Short mmCIF file of C-alpha atoms in Angstrom, two decimals:
data_model
loop_
_atom_site.label_atom_id
_atom_site.label_comp_id
_atom_site.label_asym_id
_atom_site.label_seq_id
_atom_site.Cartn_x
_atom_site.Cartn_y
_atom_site.Cartn_z
CA MET A 29 0.00 0.00 0.00
CA ASP A 30 1.21 3.51 -0.84
CA TYR A 31 1.65 5.76 2.20
CA ARG A 32 2.38 9.41 2.90
CA ILE A 33 3.79 10.99 6.03
CA GLU A 34 1.42 13.17 8.09
CA LYS A 35 2.30 15.22 11.15
CA ASP A 36 0.38 16.33 14.22
CA THR A 37 1.34 17.41 17.72
CA MET A 38 2.34 13.81 18.49
CA GLY A 39 4.83 13.66 15.62
CA GLU A 40 4.92 11.85 12.29
CA ILE A 41 2.81 8.88 11.20
CA LYS A 42 2.23 6.99 7.96
CA VAL A 43 -1.24 7.41 6.41
CA PRO A 44 -2.68 5.55 3.36
CA ASN A 45 -2.11 7.81 0.38
CA ASP A 46 -5.51 7.06 -1.16
CA LYS A 47 -7.39 8.38 1.90
CA TYR A 48 -8.32 11.91 2.86
CA TRP A 49 -7.88 11.39 6.59
CA GLY A 50 -4.85 12.58 8.50
CA ALA A 51 -2.63 11.81 11.46
CA GLN A 52 -5.20 11.87 14.26
CA THR A 53 -7.56 9.57 12.39
CA GLU A 54 -4.72 7.16 11.68
CA ARG A 55 -3.64 7.10 15.32
CA SER A 56 -7.18 6.23 16.42
CA PHE A 57 -7.49 3.63 13.66
CA GLU A 58 -4.32 1.92 14.87
CA ASN A 59 -4.89 2.30 18.61
CA PHE A 60 -8.51 1.14 18.87
CA LYS A 61 -8.84 -2.15 17.03
CA ILE A 62 -11.84 -3.06 19.13
CA GLY A 63 -14.91 -4.81 17.74
CA ILE A 64 -16.56 -4.29 14.38
CA GLU A 65 -18.95 -1.48 15.31
CA LYS A 66 -18.05 1.55 13.19
CA MET A 67 -19.19 5.07 13.99
CA PRO A 68 -22.75 5.18 12.60
CA SER A 69 -23.19 6.76 9.17
CA GLU A 70 -25.96 8.91 10.64
CA ILE A 71 -23.37 10.54 12.90
CA ILE A 72 -21.02 11.09 9.94
CA ASN A 73 -23.78 12.79 7.95
CA ALA A 74 -24.86 14.88 10.93
CA PHE A 75 -21.26 16.00 11.40
CA ALA A 76 -21.13 17.02 7.73
CA GLU A 77 -24.25 19.15 8.17
CA LEU A 78 -22.79 20.69 11.31
CA LYS A 79 -19.34 21.47 9.84
CA LYS A 80 -20.97 23.07 6.82
CA ALA A 81 -23.21 25.20 9.03
CA CYS A 82 -20.26 26.24 11.22
CA ALA A 83 -18.20 27.28 8.20
CA ILE A 84 -21.05 29.37 6.80
CA VAL A 85 -21.66 31.06 10.15
CA ASN A 86 -17.94 31.75 10.64
CA ASN A 87 -17.95 33.45 7.25
CA ASP A 88 -21.07 35.45 8.14
CA LEU A 89 -19.35 36.57 11.34
CA GLY A 90 -16.25 37.66 9.43
CA ARG A 91 -14.13 34.92 10.95
CA MET A 92 -13.40 32.95 7.76
CA ASP A 93 -12.92 33.92 4.15
CA LYS A 94 -15.43 33.03 1.44
CA ALA A 95 -13.10 30.76 -0.54
CA ARG A 96 -12.36 28.45 2.37
CA THR A 97 -16.00 28.53 3.45
CA ASP A 98 -17.21 27.46 0.01
CA ALA A 99 -14.61 24.69 -0.22
CA ILE A 100 -15.48 23.35 3.23
CA ALA A 101 -19.20 23.47 2.41
CA LYS A 102 -18.62 21.60 -0.87
CA ALA A 103 -16.57 18.92 0.88
CA CYS A 104 -19.39 18.49 3.39
CA ASP A 105 -21.91 18.17 0.57
CA GLU A 106 -19.77 15.45 -0.99
CA ILE A 107 -19.82 13.55 2.30
CA LEU A 108 -23.62 13.80 2.38
CA GLU A 109 -23.75 12.57 -1.22
CA GLY A 110 -21.65 9.53 -0.31
CA LYS A 111 -18.72 10.57 -2.51
CA LEU A 112 -16.16 10.32 0.32
CA GLU A 113 -17.35 6.99 1.67
CA GLY A 114 -14.48 4.89 3.01
CA ASN A 115 -12.81 7.82 4.71
CA PHE A 116 -14.48 7.33 8.09
CA PRO A 117 -12.99 4.12 9.49
CA LEU A 118 -13.15 4.73 13.23
CA VAL A 119 -14.90 2.42 15.66
CA VAL A 120 -17.40 3.26 18.38
CA TRP A 121 -14.97 2.04 21.06
CA GLN A 122 -12.65 5.05 21.08
CA THR A 123 -12.37 8.10 23.28
CA GLY A 124 -15.64 8.66 25.13
CA SER A 125 -15.92 12.26 23.95
CA GLY A 126 -15.87 11.26 20.27
CA THR A 127 -12.85 13.54 19.76
CA GLN A 128 -11.24 11.22 17.23
CA SER A 129 -14.37 11.08 15.07
CA ASN A 130 -14.61 14.87 15.20
CA MET A 131 -10.98 15.08 14.04
CA ASN A 132 -11.61 12.43 11.41
CA MET A 133 -14.26 14.75 9.98
CA ASN A 134 -12.01 17.81 10.29
CA GLU A 135 -9.10 16.09 8.51
CA VAL A 136 -11.16 14.65 5.67
CA ILE A 137 -12.97 17.95 5.10
CA SER A 138 -9.78 20.04 5.24
CA ASN A 139 -7.87 17.81 2.82
CA ARG A 140 -10.75 17.59 0.37
CA ALA A 141 -11.34 21.36 0.68
CA MET A 142 -7.71 22.04 -0.23
CA GLU A 143 -8.10 19.76 -3.25
CA ILE A 144 -11.27 21.62 -4.26
CA MET A 145 -9.27 24.87 -4.05
CA GLY A 146 -6.65 23.47 -6.42
CA ALA A 147 -4.01 22.47 -3.88
CA ASP A 148 -2.30 19.11 -3.50
CA PHE A 149 -3.12 18.27 0.09
CA ARG A 150 -0.60 15.41 0.06
CA ALA A 151 2.19 17.89 -0.60
CA LYS A 152 0.68 20.31 1.92
CA PRO A 153 0.66 23.93 0.71
CA ALA A 154 2.29 26.54 2.92
CA THR A 155 0.27 27.35 6.02
CA ASP A 156 -0.05 30.96 4.89
CA ALA A 157 -1.24 30.01 1.39
CA PRO A 158 -4.81 31.11 0.54
CA ASN A 159 -5.71 27.52 -0.40
CA PHE A 160 -4.41 25.96 2.83
CA VAL A 161 -7.20 24.63 5.08
CA HIS A 162 -6.27 23.52 8.56
CA PRO A 163 -8.45 20.84 10.25
CA ASN A 164 -8.40 22.64 13.61
CA ASP A 165 -7.98 26.30 12.75
CA HIS A 166 -10.50 26.37 9.90
CA VAL A 167 -12.84 23.35 9.83
CA ASN A 168 -13.05 23.19 13.63
CA LYS A 169 -13.06 26.98 14.13
CA GLY A 170 -15.03 28.08 17.18
CA GLN A 171 -15.73 24.47 18.10
CA SER A 172 -14.61 21.63 20.34
CA SER A 173 -15.21 17.90 20.10
CA ASN A 174 -17.02 18.33 23.40
CA ASP A 175 -19.78 20.42 21.82
CA THR A 176 -19.72 19.12 18.23
CA TYR A 177 -20.21 15.43 19.06
CA PRO A 178 -23.33 15.88 21.23
CA THR A 179 -24.66 18.32 18.65
CA ALA A 180 -24.10 15.87 15.79
CA LEU A 181 -25.75 13.16 17.87
CA ARG A 182 -28.89 15.23 18.35
CA ILE A 183 -29.02 16.25 14.71
CA ALA A 184 -28.82 12.57 13.76
CA LEU A 185 -31.47 11.53 16.28
CA VAL A 186 -34.01 14.17 15.29
CA LEU A 187 -33.57 13.49 11.57
CA GLU A 188 -33.76 9.70 12.00
CA LEU A 189 -36.85 9.90 14.20
CA GLN A 190 -38.49 11.99 11.52
CA LYS A 191 -37.29 9.83 8.62
CA GLN A 192 -37.51 6.33 10.08
CA ILE A 193 -39.33 5.55 13.30
CA LEU A 194 -42.34 7.86 13.16
CA PRO A 195 -43.35 6.88 9.59
CA ALA A 196 -42.89 3.18 10.49
CA ILE A 197 -45.14 3.50 13.53
CA GLU A 198 -47.79 5.37 11.53
CA ARG A 199 -47.74 2.68 8.84
CA LEU A 200 -48.42 -0.18 11.27
CA GLU A 201 -50.89 1.98 13.21
CA LYS A 202 -52.90 2.48 10.01
CA THR A 203 -52.93 -1.28 9.37
CA LEU A 204 -54.11 -2.04 12.90
CA ASP A 205 -56.82 0.63 12.66
CA LYS A 206 -57.98 -1.06 9.45
CA LYS A 207 -58.06 -4.46 11.14
CA THR A 208 -59.95 -2.95 14.08
CA ALA A 209 -62.72 -1.88 11.72
CA GLU A 210 -62.60 -5.11 9.71
CA PHE A 211 -62.99 -7.28 12.83
CA ALA A 212 -65.47 -5.01 14.64
CA LYS A 213 -68.38 -7.48 14.61
CA ILE A 214 -66.48 -10.70 15.28
CA VAL A 215 -67.21 -11.64 18.90
CA LYS A 216 -64.65 -13.93 20.52
CA ILE A 217 -63.66 -15.12 23.95
CA GLY A 218 -61.26 -12.96 25.89
CA ARG A 219 -58.29 -14.30 27.81
CA THR A 220 -56.55 -13.21 30.99
CA HIS A 221 -53.73 -15.18 32.67
CA LEU A 222 -53.87 -17.38 29.52
CA GLN A 223 -57.27 -18.57 30.77
CA ASP A 224 -60.74 -17.94 29.34
CA ALA A 225 -62.31 -14.62 30.25
CA THR A 226 -65.40 -12.69 29.15
CA PRO A 227 -66.09 -11.95 25.46
CA LEU A 228 -64.92 -9.02 23.38
CA THR A 229 -64.67 -8.44 19.67
CA LEU A 230 -61.56 -9.22 17.69
CA GLY A 231 -61.74 -5.58 16.64
CA GLN A 232 -61.61 -4.42 20.25
CA GLU A 233 -58.56 -6.61 20.79
CA PHE A 234 -56.82 -5.06 17.77
CA SER A 235 -57.83 -1.56 18.86
CA GLY A 236 -55.70 -2.08 21.95
CA TYR A 237 -52.70 -2.86 19.74
CA ALA A 238 -53.33 0.23 17.62
CA HIS A 239 -53.53 2.41 20.72
CA MET A 240 -50.24 1.02 22.00
CA LEU A 241 -48.57 2.44 18.91
CA LYS A 242 -50.35 5.77 19.29
CA ALA A 243 -49.08 6.00 22.88
CA SER A 244 -45.52 5.07 21.89
CA LYS A 245 -45.54 7.62 19.07
CA ALA A 246 -46.70 10.34 21.47
CA GLN A 247 -43.91 9.47 23.92
CA ILE A 248 -41.25 9.61 21.20
CA ILE A 249 -42.56 12.95 19.91
CA ALA A 250 -42.50 14.28 23.48
CA SER A 251 -38.73 13.72 23.60
CA ILE A 252 -37.99 15.77 20.49
CA PRO A 253 -38.16 19.30 21.99
CA PHE A 254 -35.33 18.35 24.36
CA LEU A 255 -33.30 16.78 21.54
CA THR A 256 -33.45 19.92 19.40
CA GLU A 257 -31.43 21.85 22.02
CA LEU A 258 -27.88 21.88 20.65
CA ALA A 259 -24.65 22.11 22.63
CA ILE A 260 -22.70 23.79 19.83
CA GLY A 261 -21.09 26.99 21.08
CA GLY A 262 -20.21 25.50 24.45
CA THR A 263 -16.73 24.48 23.21
CA ALA A 264 -14.61 22.67 25.82
CA VAL A 265 -16.51 22.93 29.10
CA GLY A 266 -19.61 24.97 28.32
CA THR A 267 -18.16 28.46 28.64
CA GLY A 268 -17.90 29.04 24.89
CA LEU A 269 -14.20 29.90 24.96
CA ASN A 270 -12.90 30.71 21.41
CA SER A 271 -16.43 30.83 20.03
CA HIS A 272 -18.54 33.87 19.11
CA PRO A 273 -21.45 34.88 21.40
CA LYS A 274 -23.91 34.45 18.52
CA PHE A 275 -22.28 31.31 17.12
CA SER A 276 -24.64 28.75 18.67
CA GLU A 277 -27.80 30.61 17.75
CA LEU A 278 -26.64 31.22 14.17
CA VAL A 279 -25.44 27.63 13.64
CA SER A 280 -28.79 26.32 14.87
CA ALA A 281 -30.61 28.60 12.43
CA GLN A 282 -28.30 27.54 9.59
CA LEU A 283 -28.95 23.87 10.35
CA ASN A 284 -32.67 24.53 10.10
CA LYS A 285 -32.06 25.87 6.58
CA GLN A 286 -29.85 22.98 5.53
CA THR A 287 -31.74 20.01 6.88
CA SER A 288 -35.22 18.71 6.21
CA THR A 289 -36.13 18.87 9.89
CA LYS A 290 -39.74 19.44 10.87
CA TYR A 291 -38.52 20.34 14.34
CA ALA A 292 -36.44 23.52 14.68
CA PHE A 293 -33.00 23.21 16.24
CA VAL A 294 -32.21 25.80 18.91
CA SER A 295 -29.22 26.83 20.96
CA HIS A 296 -29.11 24.91 24.23
CA PRO A 297 -30.08 27.34 27.01
CA ASN A 298 -27.38 25.93 29.29
CA LYS A 299 -24.25 24.65 27.58
CA PHE A 300 -22.90 23.14 30.82
CA HIS A 301 -25.96 20.89 30.86
CA GLY A 302 -25.54 20.26 27.13
CA LEU A 303 -22.01 18.91 27.49
CA THR A 304 -22.22 16.88 30.67
CA SER A 305 -25.73 15.44 30.53
CA HIS A 306 -27.57 13.12 28.18
CA ASP A 307 -30.89 13.02 30.01
CA ALA A 308 -32.79 13.88 26.81
CA GLU A 309 -31.21 10.86 25.13
CA VAL A 310 -32.30 8.70 28.06
CA PHE A 311 -35.83 10.10 27.71
CA LEU A 312 -35.83 9.08 24.05
CA SER A 313 -34.28 5.71 24.84
CA GLY A 314 -37.02 5.08 27.38
CA ALA A 315 -39.66 5.89 24.79
CA LEU A 316 -37.99 3.54 22.31
CA ASN A 317 -37.83 0.88 25.02
CA GLY A 318 -41.56 1.41 25.63
CA LEU A 319 -42.21 0.96 21.92
CA ALA A 320 -40.13 -2.22 21.97
CA ALA A 321 -42.18 -3.51 24.91
CA ASN A 322 -45.42 -2.76 23.06
CA MET A 323 -44.15 -4.46 19.91
CA MET A 324 -43.13 -7.48 21.98
CA LYS A 325 -46.67 -7.64 23.39
CA ILE A 326 -48.31 -7.26 19.98
CA ALA A 327 -46.07 -9.83 18.30
CA ASN A 328 -46.49 -12.32 21.15
CA ASP A 329 -50.29 -11.99 21.07
CA ILE A 330 -50.37 -12.43 17.30
CA ARG A 331 -48.35 -15.62 17.40
CA TRP A 332 -50.50 -16.99 20.24
CA LEU A 333 -53.72 -16.15 18.39
CA ALA A 334 -52.34 -17.81 15.24
CA SER A 335 -50.90 -20.81 17.09
CA GLY A 336 -51.60 -24.30 15.87
CA PRO A 337 -53.04 -23.95 13.36
CA ARG A 338 -55.08 -26.99 14.42
CA SER A 339 -53.76 -27.81 17.88
CA GLY A 340 -53.43 -24.29 19.22
CA ILE A 341 -55.72 -21.28 19.54
CA GLY A 342 -55.88 -20.66 15.80
CA GLU A 343 -58.32 -17.73 15.94
CA ILE A 344 -56.46 -15.77 13.28
CA ASN A 345 -54.53 -16.66 10.17
CA ILE A 346 -51.19 -15.02 9.40
CA PRO A 347 -49.39 -15.01 6.03
CA GLU A 348 -47.37 -18.09 5.18
CA ASN A 349 -44.06 -16.64 4.03
CA GLU A 350 -41.50 -19.45 4.08
CA PRO A 351 -41.02 -23.09 5.21
CA GLY A 352 -40.71 -23.36 8.96
CA SER A 353 -38.81 -26.58 9.39
CA SER A 354 -36.01 -28.54 7.77
CA ILE A 355 -37.55 -31.83 8.96
CA MET A 356 -41.32 -31.27 9.30
CA PRO A 357 -42.93 -30.87 5.86
CA GLY A 358 -45.56 -28.17 5.54
CA LYS A 359 -44.73 -26.47 8.84
CA VAL A 360 -45.02 -22.67 8.83
CA ASN A 361 -43.85 -20.50 11.72
CA PRO A 362 -44.69 -16.96 12.92
CA THR A 363 -41.26 -15.73 11.83
CA GLN A 364 -42.08 -12.03 11.62
CA CYS A 365 -43.31 -12.14 15.20
CA GLU A 366 -40.11 -13.85 16.26
CA ALA A 367 -37.98 -11.21 14.53
CA VAL A 368 -39.90 -8.42 16.27
CA THR A 369 -39.46 -10.04 19.68
CA MET A 370 -35.72 -10.45 19.16
CA VAL A 371 -35.46 -6.79 18.19
CA ALA A 372 -37.39 -5.89 21.34
CA VAL A 373 -34.88 -7.79 23.47
CA GLN A 374 -31.98 -6.02 21.75
CA VAL A 375 -33.56 -2.59 22.23
CA ALA A 376 -34.10 -3.31 25.91
CA GLY A 377 -30.38 -4.04 26.20
CA ASN A 378 -29.56 -0.87 24.27
CA HIS A 379 -31.67 1.14 26.70
CA ALA A 380 -29.70 -0.23 29.63
CA SER A 381 -26.45 0.84 27.93
CA VAL A 382 -27.78 4.32 27.15
CA ALA A 383 -29.10 4.89 30.65
CA PHE A 384 -25.91 3.66 32.32
CA GLY A 385 -23.71 5.63 29.92
CA ALA A 386 -25.69 8.81 30.55
CA SER A 387 -25.26 8.41 34.31
CA GLN A 388 -21.50 8.73 33.87
CA GLY A 389 -21.42 12.48 33.16
CA ASN A 390 -18.47 13.25 35.41
CA PHE A 391 -17.92 16.96 36.02
CA GLU A 392 -18.01 19.02 32.78
CA LEU A 393 -18.21 16.20 30.22
CA ASN A 394 -19.96 12.91 29.68
CA VAL A 395 -17.43 10.52 28.14
CA PHE A 396 -19.79 7.78 26.99
CA LYS A 397 -21.06 9.64 23.96
CA PRO A 398 -20.17 7.15 21.17
CA VAL A 399 -21.80 4.19 22.92
CA ILE A 400 -24.92 6.26 23.62
CA ALA A 401 -25.02 7.29 19.97
CA TYR A 402 -24.49 3.76 18.67
CA ASN A 403 -27.18 2.19 20.84
CA LEU A 404 -29.80 4.85 20.19
CA LEU A 405 -29.31 4.87 16.42
CA GLN A 406 -29.26 1.08 16.29
CA ALA A 407 -32.50 0.96 18.30
CA ILE A 408 -34.17 3.41 15.91
CA LYS A 409 -32.99 1.42 12.88
CA LEU A 410 -33.95 -1.98 14.26
CA LEU A 411 -37.38 -0.87 15.44
CA SER A 412 -38.14 0.96 12.19
CA ASP A 413 -37.09 -1.94 9.98
CA SER A 414 -38.81 -4.61 12.08
CA ILE A 415 -42.08 -2.65 12.30
CA ILE A 416 -42.17 -2.14 8.53
CA SER A 417 -41.33 -5.81 7.94
CA PHE A 418 -43.96 -6.95 10.44
CA ASP A 419 -46.56 -4.74 8.79
CA GLU A 420 -45.72 -5.84 5.25
CA HIS A 421 -45.24 -9.55 5.83
CA CYS A 422 -47.61 -10.23 8.73
CA ALA A 423 -50.07 -7.65 10.08
CA SER A 424 -51.50 -6.49 6.75
CA GLY A 425 -52.31 -10.09 5.81
CA ILE A 426 -54.02 -11.19 9.04
CA SER A 427 -57.49 -12.68 8.65
CA ALA A 428 -60.00 -14.03 11.15
CA ASN A 429 -60.76 -17.73 11.51
CA GLU A 430 -64.41 -17.11 12.37
CA GLU A 431 -65.33 -20.79 12.61
CA LYS A 432 -62.66 -21.44 15.24
CA ILE A 433 -63.52 -18.21 17.07
CA SER A 434 -67.18 -19.19 17.27
CA LYS A 435 -66.39 -22.72 18.44
CA LEU A 436 -64.06 -21.59 21.23
CA MET A 437 -66.45 -18.90 22.42
CA LYS A 438 -69.37 -21.30 22.69
CA GLU A 439 -67.24 -23.74 24.66
CA SER A 440 -66.01 -21.14 27.13
CA LEU A 441 -67.29 -21.35 30.69
CA MET A 442 -66.69 -17.67 31.34
CA LEU A 443 -69.91 -16.71 29.57
CA VAL A 444 -71.36 -17.56 32.97
CA THR A 445 -70.29 -14.06 34.08
CA ALA A 446 -73.44 -12.71 32.41
CA LEU A 447 -75.49 -14.49 35.09
CA ASN A 448 -73.86 -12.65 38.02
CA PRO A 449 -76.38 -9.76 38.10
CA HIS A 450 -79.30 -12.22 38.01
CA ILE A 451 -78.36 -15.15 40.30
CA GLY A 452 -75.21 -13.92 42.05
CA TYR A 453 -71.53 -14.81 41.85
CA ALA A 454 -71.65 -17.95 44.05
CA LYS A 455 -74.45 -19.68 42.12
CA ALA A 456 -72.90 -18.75 38.79
CA ALA A 457 -69.55 -20.17 39.94
CA GLN A 458 -71.26 -23.40 40.99
CA ILE A 459 -72.75 -23.77 37.50
CA ALA A 460 -69.40 -23.14 35.80
CA LYS A 461 -67.49 -25.58 38.04
CA THR A 462 -70.10 -28.31 37.58
CA ALA A 463 -70.05 -27.91 33.80
CA HIS A 464 -66.24 -28.09 33.80
CA HIS A 465 -66.20 -31.17 36.06
CA ASN A 466 -68.89 -33.01 34.06
CA GLY A 467 -67.71 -31.91 30.62
CA THR A 468 -71.14 -30.47 29.90
CA THR A 469 -72.29 -27.08 28.69
CA LEU A 470 -73.15 -24.05 30.76
CA ARG A 471 -76.71 -24.13 29.47
CA GLU A 472 -77.21 -27.74 30.55
CA GLU A 473 -75.88 -27.19 34.06
CA ALA A 474 -77.67 -23.85 34.46
CA ILE A 475 -80.99 -25.50 33.75
CA ASN A 476 -80.12 -28.54 35.90
CA SER A 477 -79.22 -26.27 38.81
CA GLY A 478 -82.76 -24.92 39.08
CA PHE A 479 -81.40 -21.40 39.55
CA LEU A 480 -82.88 -20.23 36.22
CA THR A 481 -84.95 -21.47 33.30
CA ALA A 482 -83.81 -22.25 29.77
CA GLU A 483 -85.60 -19.13 28.56
CA GLU A 484 -83.81 -16.98 31.14
CA PHE A 485 -80.43 -18.47 30.20
CA ASP A 486 -81.00 -17.74 26.49
CA LYS A 487 -82.12 -14.21 27.34
CA TRP A 488 -79.24 -13.37 29.63
CA VAL A 489 -76.26 -15.24 28.10
CA ILE A 490 -75.79 -13.49 24.76
CA PRO A 491 -72.08 -12.95 23.92
CA GLU A 492 -72.85 -9.99 21.66
CA ASN A 493 -74.35 -8.19 24.68
CA MET A 494 -71.29 -8.81 26.83
CA ILE A 495 -68.78 -6.63 24.93
CA ALA A 496 -69.67 -3.26 26.49
CA PRO A 497 -71.18 -1.81 29.69
CA HIS A 498 -74.96 -1.45 29.96
CA GLU A 499 -77.21 0.69 32.14
#
């Protein structure tokens, strides 16, 4: 491999000649060969938006010339377009401030900017040349890793919530609303503790699932106002040293112009909070964990209701997507449900990592930022993808097995609950227990008990009348 020599404050180091990164990136690449988890692409793109906005604002404030500003902005655009892919090799498991990823961005942008301005960055133009772009003095001007990384994280989170998770939730929510209406008149037996309970409609059951998603969506949206508060302008410890008093406010406004955000970014009202705390990220992580719990519940219920199909509950039919066994011919499994439940388990683990990492905000800086970023963005991606897959390959194709539903409802002993207001709990319980012991029907034992007539039983025990309160 062809190498060039790069220098930084630590001395000289060999860097691959076909890459735009510099000495600090190379040192991190060599020193942290830990795992396979690379810095998420969403963070890279958010950094590109941020560096572009900072350059433009520095120019507006008279702190950087137009030529360098334009070159930096163009290099950032190329990152967003994927043209510089392969130049961001660093892993999550690096410095906890994300300093090395910030410098990776600075080095790539500065070298590409010099190239855009007609300089050979490998030969390094003179530091006083008009086409020289320094990674710290120009690309990182008025910034610190300590304020840029948490800012990039929040930019990434807000954009990904808007682009991925909220549309995915709304898609499945719409499907479940449709199934609620479709199943509105299908009366079935309810279940609590995995035992028979009083009747409800299949539509009512599905309405509960739909409302779970509505609640999760509301909780996620509630986190966004806190996530739009950006730490940029706080620099090293929150004081804003080497930044301009208007820098944070202007960068936030510039980001609102650049990005497709529906939610306006604002300057964090307290930069000391912005650098040392990630409570807003924990709030979001909790909402994502709640969504994962709801998806676990929905997927588990669906696979129970579809179980069998002949020896289980079998009240609904789910799409048959692929063979379920390498030995049992014709077997089909609830694979989409299983995928969702595995994602839910992973997200729960991610939430534990985020919450623990956020609790480690020692003094003026939290140094668990990359792991918080990785776990949150992975949770958003996994939940979004699994919800869309579950909707497309399972939920949208669910149908009711009305014959099985009717059979199970008629056999249930819990219809006896309708007799409580007429003969009392104790007598109704006696009828149900006798029917269960003798293997007979409720109607038979109710009549045999002498507590009511056949006509009264038929008048009072009507499943369709048991699905809502009555005066």
